[in-house]
PDB file of C-alpha atoms in Angstrom:
ATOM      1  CA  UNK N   1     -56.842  21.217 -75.989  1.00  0.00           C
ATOM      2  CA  UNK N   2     -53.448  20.185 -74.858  1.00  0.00           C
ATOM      3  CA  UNK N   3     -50.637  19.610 -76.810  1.00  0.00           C
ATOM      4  CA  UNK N   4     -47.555  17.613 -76.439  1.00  0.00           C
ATOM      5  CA  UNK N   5     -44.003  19.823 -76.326  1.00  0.00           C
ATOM      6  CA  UNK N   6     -41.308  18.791 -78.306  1.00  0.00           C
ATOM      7  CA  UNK N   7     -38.080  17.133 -76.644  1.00  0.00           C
ATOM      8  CA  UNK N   8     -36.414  20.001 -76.409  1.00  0.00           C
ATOM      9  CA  UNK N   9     -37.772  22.105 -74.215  1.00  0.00           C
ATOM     10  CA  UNK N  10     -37.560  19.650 -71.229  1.00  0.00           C
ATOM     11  CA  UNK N  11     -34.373  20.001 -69.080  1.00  0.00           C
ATOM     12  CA  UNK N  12     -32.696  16.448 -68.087  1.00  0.00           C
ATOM     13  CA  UNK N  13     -32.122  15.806 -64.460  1.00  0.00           C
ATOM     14  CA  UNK N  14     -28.487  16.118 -63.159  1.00  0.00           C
ATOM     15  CA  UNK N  15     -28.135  13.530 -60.778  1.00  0.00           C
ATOM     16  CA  UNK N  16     -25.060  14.958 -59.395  1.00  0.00           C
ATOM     17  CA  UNK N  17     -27.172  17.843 -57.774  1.00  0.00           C
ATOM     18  CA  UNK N  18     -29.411  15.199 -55.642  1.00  0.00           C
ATOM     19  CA  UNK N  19     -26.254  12.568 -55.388  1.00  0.00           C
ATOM     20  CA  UNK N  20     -27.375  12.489 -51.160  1.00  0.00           C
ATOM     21  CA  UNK N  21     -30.677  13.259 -51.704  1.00  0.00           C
ATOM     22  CA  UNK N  22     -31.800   9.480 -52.304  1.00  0.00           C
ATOM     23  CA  UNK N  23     -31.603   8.827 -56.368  1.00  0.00           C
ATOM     24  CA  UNK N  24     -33.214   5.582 -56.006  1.00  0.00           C
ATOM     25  CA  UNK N  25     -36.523   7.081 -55.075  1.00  0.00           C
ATOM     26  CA  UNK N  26     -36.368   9.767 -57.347  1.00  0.00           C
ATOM     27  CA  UNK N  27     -35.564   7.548 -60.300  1.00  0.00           C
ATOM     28  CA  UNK N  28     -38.326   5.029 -59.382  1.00  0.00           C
ATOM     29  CA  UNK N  29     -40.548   8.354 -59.332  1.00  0.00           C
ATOM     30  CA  UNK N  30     -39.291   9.295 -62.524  1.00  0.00           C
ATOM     31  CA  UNK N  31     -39.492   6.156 -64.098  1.00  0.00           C
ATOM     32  CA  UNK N  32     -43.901   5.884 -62.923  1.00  0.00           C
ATOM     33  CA  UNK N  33     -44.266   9.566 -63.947  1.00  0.00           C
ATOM     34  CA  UNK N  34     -47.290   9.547 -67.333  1.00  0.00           C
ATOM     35  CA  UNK N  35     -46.988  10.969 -70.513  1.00  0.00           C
ATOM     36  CA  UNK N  36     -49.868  13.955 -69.120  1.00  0.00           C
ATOM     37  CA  UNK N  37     -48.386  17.076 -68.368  1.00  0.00           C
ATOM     38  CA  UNK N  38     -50.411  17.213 -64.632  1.00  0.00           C
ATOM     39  CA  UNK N  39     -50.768  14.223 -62.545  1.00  0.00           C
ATOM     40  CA  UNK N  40     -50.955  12.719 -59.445  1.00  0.00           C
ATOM     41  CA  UNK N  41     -48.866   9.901 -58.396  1.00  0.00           C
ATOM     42  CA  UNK N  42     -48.276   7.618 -55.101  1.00  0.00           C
ATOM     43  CA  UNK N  43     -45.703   5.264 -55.129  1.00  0.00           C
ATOM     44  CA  UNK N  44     -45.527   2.399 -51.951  1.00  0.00           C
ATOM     45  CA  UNK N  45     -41.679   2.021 -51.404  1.00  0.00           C
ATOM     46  CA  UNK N  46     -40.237  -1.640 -50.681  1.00  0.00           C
ATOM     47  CA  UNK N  47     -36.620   0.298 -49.648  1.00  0.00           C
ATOM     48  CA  UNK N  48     -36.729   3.387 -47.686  1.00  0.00           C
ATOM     49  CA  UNK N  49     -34.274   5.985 -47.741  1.00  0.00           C
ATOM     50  CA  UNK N  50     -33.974   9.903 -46.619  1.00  0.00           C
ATOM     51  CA  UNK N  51     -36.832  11.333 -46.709  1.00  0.00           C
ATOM     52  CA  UNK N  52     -37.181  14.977 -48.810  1.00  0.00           C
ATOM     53  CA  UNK N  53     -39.459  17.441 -50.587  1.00  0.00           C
ATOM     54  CA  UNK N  54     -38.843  19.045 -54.060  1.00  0.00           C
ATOM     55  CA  UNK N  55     -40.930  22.026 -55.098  1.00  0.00           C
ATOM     56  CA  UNK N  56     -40.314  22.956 -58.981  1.00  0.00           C
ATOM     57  CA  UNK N  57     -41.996  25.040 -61.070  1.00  0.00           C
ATOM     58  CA  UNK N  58     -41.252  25.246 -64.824  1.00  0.00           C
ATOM     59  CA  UNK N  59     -42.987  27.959 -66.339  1.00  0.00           C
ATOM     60  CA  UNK N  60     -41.630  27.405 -70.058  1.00  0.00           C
ATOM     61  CA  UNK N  61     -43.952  24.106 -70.171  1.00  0.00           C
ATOM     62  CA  UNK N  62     -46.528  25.167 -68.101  1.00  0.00           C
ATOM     63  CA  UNK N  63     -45.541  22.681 -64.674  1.00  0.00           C
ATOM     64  CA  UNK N  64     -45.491  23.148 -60.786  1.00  0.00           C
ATOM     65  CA  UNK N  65     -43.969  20.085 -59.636  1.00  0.00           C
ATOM     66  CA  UNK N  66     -44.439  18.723 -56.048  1.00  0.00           C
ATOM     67  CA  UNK N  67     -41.819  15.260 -55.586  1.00  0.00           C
ATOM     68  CA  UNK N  68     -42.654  14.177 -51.797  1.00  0.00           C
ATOM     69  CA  UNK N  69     -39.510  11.218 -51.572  1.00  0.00           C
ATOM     70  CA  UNK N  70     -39.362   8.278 -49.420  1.00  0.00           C
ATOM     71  CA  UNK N  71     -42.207  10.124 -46.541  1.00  0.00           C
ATOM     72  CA  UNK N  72     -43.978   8.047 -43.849  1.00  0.00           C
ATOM     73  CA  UNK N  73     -48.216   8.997 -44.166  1.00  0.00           C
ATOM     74  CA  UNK N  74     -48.493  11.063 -41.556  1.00  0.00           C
ATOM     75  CA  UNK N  75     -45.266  13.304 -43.232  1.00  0.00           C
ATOM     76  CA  UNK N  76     -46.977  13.616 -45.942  1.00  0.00           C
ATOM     77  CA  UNK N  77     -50.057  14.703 -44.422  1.00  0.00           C
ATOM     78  CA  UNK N  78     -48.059  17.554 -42.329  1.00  0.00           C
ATOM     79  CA  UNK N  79     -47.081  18.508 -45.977  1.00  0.00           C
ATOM     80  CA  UNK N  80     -50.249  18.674 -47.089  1.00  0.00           C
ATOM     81  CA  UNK N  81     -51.661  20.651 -44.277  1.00  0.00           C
ATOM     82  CA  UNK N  82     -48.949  23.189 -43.707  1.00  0.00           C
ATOM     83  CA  UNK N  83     -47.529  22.007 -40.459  1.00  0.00           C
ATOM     84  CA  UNK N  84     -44.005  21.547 -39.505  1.00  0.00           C
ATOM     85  CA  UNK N  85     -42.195  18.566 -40.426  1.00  0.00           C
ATOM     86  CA  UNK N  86     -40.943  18.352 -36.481  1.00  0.00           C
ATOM     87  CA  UNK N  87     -44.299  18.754 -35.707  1.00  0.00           C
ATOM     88  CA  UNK N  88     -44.905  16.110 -32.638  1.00  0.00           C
ATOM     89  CA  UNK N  89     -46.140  13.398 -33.271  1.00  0.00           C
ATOM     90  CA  UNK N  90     -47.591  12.834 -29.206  1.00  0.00           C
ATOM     91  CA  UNK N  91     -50.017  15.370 -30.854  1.00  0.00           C
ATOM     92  CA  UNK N  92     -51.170  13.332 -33.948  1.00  0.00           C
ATOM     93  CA  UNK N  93     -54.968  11.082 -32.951  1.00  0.00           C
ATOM     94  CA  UNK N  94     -55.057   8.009 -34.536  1.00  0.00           C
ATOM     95  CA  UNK N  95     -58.861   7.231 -34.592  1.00  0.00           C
ATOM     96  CA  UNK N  96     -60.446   3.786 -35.862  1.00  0.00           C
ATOM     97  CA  UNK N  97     -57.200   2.817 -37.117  1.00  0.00           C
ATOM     98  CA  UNK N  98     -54.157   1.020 -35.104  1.00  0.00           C
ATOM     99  CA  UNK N  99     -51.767   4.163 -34.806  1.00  0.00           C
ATOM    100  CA  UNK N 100     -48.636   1.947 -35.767  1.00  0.00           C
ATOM    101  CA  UNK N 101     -49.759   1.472 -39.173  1.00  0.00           C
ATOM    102  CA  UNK N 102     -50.075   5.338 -39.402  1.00  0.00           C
ATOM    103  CA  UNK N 103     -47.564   7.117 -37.389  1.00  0.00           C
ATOM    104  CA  UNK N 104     -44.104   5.102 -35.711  1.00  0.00           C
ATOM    105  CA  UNK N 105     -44.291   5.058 -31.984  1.00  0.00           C
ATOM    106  CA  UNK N 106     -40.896   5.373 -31.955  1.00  0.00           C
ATOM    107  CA  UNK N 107     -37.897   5.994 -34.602  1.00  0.00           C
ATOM    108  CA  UNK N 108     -36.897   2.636 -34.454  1.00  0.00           C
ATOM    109  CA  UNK N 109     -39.803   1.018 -35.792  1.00  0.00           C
ATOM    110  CA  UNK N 110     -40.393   2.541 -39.197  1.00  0.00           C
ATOM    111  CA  UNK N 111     -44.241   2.558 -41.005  1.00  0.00           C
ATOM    112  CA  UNK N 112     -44.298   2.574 -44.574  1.00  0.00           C
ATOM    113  CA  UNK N 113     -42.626   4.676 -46.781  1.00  0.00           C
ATOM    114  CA  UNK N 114     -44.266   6.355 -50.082  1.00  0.00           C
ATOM    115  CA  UNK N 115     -43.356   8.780 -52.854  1.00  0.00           C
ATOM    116  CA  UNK N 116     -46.010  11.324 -53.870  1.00  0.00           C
ATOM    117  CA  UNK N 117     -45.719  13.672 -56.571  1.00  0.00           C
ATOM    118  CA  UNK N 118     -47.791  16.098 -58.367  1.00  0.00           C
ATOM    119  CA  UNK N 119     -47.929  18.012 -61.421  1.00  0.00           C
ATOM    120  CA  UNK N 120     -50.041  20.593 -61.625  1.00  0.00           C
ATOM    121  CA  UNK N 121     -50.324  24.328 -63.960  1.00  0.00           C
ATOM    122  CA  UNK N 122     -47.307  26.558 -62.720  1.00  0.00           C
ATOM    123  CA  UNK N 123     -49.994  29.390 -61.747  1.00  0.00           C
ATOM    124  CA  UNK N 124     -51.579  26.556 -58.825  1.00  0.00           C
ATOM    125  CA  UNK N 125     -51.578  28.696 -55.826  1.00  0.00           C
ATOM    126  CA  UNK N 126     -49.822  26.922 -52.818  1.00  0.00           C
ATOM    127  CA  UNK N 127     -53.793  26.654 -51.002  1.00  0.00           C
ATOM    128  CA  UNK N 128     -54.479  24.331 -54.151  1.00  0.00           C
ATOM    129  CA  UNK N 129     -51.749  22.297 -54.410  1.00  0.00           C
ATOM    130  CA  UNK N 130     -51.988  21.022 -50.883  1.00  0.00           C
ATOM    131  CA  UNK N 131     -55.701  20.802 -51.231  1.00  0.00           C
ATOM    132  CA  UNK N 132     -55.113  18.345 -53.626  1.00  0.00           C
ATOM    133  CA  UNK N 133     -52.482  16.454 -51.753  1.00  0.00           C
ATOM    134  CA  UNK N 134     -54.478  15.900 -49.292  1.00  0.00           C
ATOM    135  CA  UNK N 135     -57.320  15.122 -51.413  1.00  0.00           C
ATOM    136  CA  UNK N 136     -55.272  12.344 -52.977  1.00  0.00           C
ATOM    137  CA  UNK N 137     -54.175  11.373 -49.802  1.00  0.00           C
ATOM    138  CA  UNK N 138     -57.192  10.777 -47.969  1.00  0.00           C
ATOM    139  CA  UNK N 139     -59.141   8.832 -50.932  1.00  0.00           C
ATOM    140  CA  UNK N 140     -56.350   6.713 -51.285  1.00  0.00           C
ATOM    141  CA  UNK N 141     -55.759   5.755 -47.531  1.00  0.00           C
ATOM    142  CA  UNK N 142     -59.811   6.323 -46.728  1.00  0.00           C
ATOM    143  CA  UNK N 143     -59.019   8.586 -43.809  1.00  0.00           C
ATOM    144  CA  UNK N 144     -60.458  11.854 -42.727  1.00  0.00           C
ATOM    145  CA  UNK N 145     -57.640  14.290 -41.669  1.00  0.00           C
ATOM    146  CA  UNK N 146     -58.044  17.989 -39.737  1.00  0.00           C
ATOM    147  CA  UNK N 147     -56.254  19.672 -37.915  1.00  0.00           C
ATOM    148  CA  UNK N 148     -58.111  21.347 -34.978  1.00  0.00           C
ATOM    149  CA  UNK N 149     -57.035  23.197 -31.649  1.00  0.00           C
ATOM    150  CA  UNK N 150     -57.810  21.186 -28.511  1.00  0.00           C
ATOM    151  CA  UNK N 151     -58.181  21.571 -24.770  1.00  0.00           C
ATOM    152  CA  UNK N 152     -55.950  19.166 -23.035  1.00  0.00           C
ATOM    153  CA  UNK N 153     -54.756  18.591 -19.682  1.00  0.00           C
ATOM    154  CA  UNK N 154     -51.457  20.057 -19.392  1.00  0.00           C
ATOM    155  CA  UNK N 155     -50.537  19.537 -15.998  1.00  0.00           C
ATOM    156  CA  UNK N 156     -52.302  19.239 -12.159  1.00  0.00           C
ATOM    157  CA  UNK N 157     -51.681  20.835  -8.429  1.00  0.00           C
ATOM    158  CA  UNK N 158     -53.293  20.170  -5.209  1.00  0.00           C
ATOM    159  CA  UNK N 159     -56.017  22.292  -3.824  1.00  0.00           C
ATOM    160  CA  UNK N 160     -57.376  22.856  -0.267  1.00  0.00           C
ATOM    161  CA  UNK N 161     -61.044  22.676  -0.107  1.00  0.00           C
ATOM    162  CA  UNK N 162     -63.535  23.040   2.812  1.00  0.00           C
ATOM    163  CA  UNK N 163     -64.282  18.579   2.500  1.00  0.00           C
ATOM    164  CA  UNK N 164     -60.143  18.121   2.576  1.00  0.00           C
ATOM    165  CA  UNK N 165     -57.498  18.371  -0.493  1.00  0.00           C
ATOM    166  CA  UNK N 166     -58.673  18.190  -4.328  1.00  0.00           C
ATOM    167  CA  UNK N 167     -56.669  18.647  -7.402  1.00  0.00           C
ATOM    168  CA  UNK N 168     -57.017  20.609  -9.846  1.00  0.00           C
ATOM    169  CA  UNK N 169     -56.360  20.231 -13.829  1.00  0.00           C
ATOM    170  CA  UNK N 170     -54.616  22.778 -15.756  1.00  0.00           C
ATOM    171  CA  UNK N 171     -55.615  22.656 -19.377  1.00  0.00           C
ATOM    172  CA  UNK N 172     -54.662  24.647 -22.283  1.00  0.00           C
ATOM    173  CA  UNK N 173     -55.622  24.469 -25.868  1.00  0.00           C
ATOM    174  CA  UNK N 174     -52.918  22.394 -28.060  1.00  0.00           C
ATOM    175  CA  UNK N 175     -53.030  22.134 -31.996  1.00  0.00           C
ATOM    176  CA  UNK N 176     -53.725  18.437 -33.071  1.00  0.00           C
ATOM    177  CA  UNK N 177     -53.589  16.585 -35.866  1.00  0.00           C
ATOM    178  CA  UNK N 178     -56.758  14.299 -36.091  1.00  0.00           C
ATOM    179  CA  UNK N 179     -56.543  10.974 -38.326  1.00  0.00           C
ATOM    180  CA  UNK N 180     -59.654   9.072 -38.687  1.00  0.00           C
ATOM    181  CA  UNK N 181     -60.849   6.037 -40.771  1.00  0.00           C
ATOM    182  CA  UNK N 182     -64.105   6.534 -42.854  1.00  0.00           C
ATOM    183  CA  UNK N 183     -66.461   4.092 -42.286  1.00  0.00           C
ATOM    184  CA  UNK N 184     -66.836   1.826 -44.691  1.00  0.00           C
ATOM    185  CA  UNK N 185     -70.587   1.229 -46.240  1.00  0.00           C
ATOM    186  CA  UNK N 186     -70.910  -2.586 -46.569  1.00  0.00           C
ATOM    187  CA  UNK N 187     -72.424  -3.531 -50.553  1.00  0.00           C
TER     188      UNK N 187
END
């Protein structure tokens, strides 16, 4: 059974502390959160700003807190499987999808922008929590992501054979990011 805490033992936000930390999206976010202590929450933003991650845990009510703010998909997805927010994005697949609508081509041309947040028990082992991100993440969007090593060309030289010159690929193995669409079952 779960009860409700009194008022008091929940901490107000200081803006001041995230003044440059975009308090437009965070308010917005804190204005969608639900009365239920754990939650998931996605949020499409119609005004993007920086992008940033909060991690909080409370243990005096019993709350881990993960506040993804103003991210791109495929940022939250790198979030979600451990990788690197610098991680390249030449090395994110796009499959049955148009790759604009996932992943910018370029820094220019922005894709959308969401907030994701998550409120879990404060014991919810880091494994979980991004388990369930990308859980979230991939119902929502009806995508399949991975992350798997693959063998890619990496470069090419010229080789003298016996029938004149050849060339020959050099490949090496290169983590990837794979995004693909589900298929769709037509009713």
């Amino acid at each position: 059974m779960i009860t409700d805490l009194p008022e008091q033992y929940f901490k107000e936000l200081r803006f001041d502390i995230v003044q440059g930390l975009s308090p437009k999206s965070l308010k917005y976010v804190m204005g969608e959160r639900t009365k239920q202590p754990y939650y998931s929450l996605l949020i499409n933003l119609l005004e993007t700003s920086d992008s940033f991650s909060m991690v909080v845990r409370n243990d005096s009510i019993d709350v881990l807190r993960i506040s993804l703010i103003s991210m791109e998909v495929y940022e939250i997805y790198l979030f979600a499987l451990g990788l690197p927010a610098d991680f390249p994005t030449n090395q994110i697949l796009v499959l049955g999808e148009e790759r604009e609508k996932l992943v910018p081509n370029d820094k220019l041309v922005k894709t959308p922008c969401y907030c994701y947040e998550l409120a879990v028990p404060a014991n919810t082992e880091r494994e979980e929590y991004r388990q369930r991100i990308l859980n979230d993440m991939n119902k929502h969007f009806q995508l399949d992501v991975r992350v798997e090593k693959l063998a890619v060309v990496q470069g090419s030289r010229p080789v003298l054979t016996n029938d004149g010159e050849s060339v020959e690929l050099i490949w090496d193995e290169q983590l990837m990011m794979i995004m693909k669409t589900r298929k769709v079952n037509p009713s």
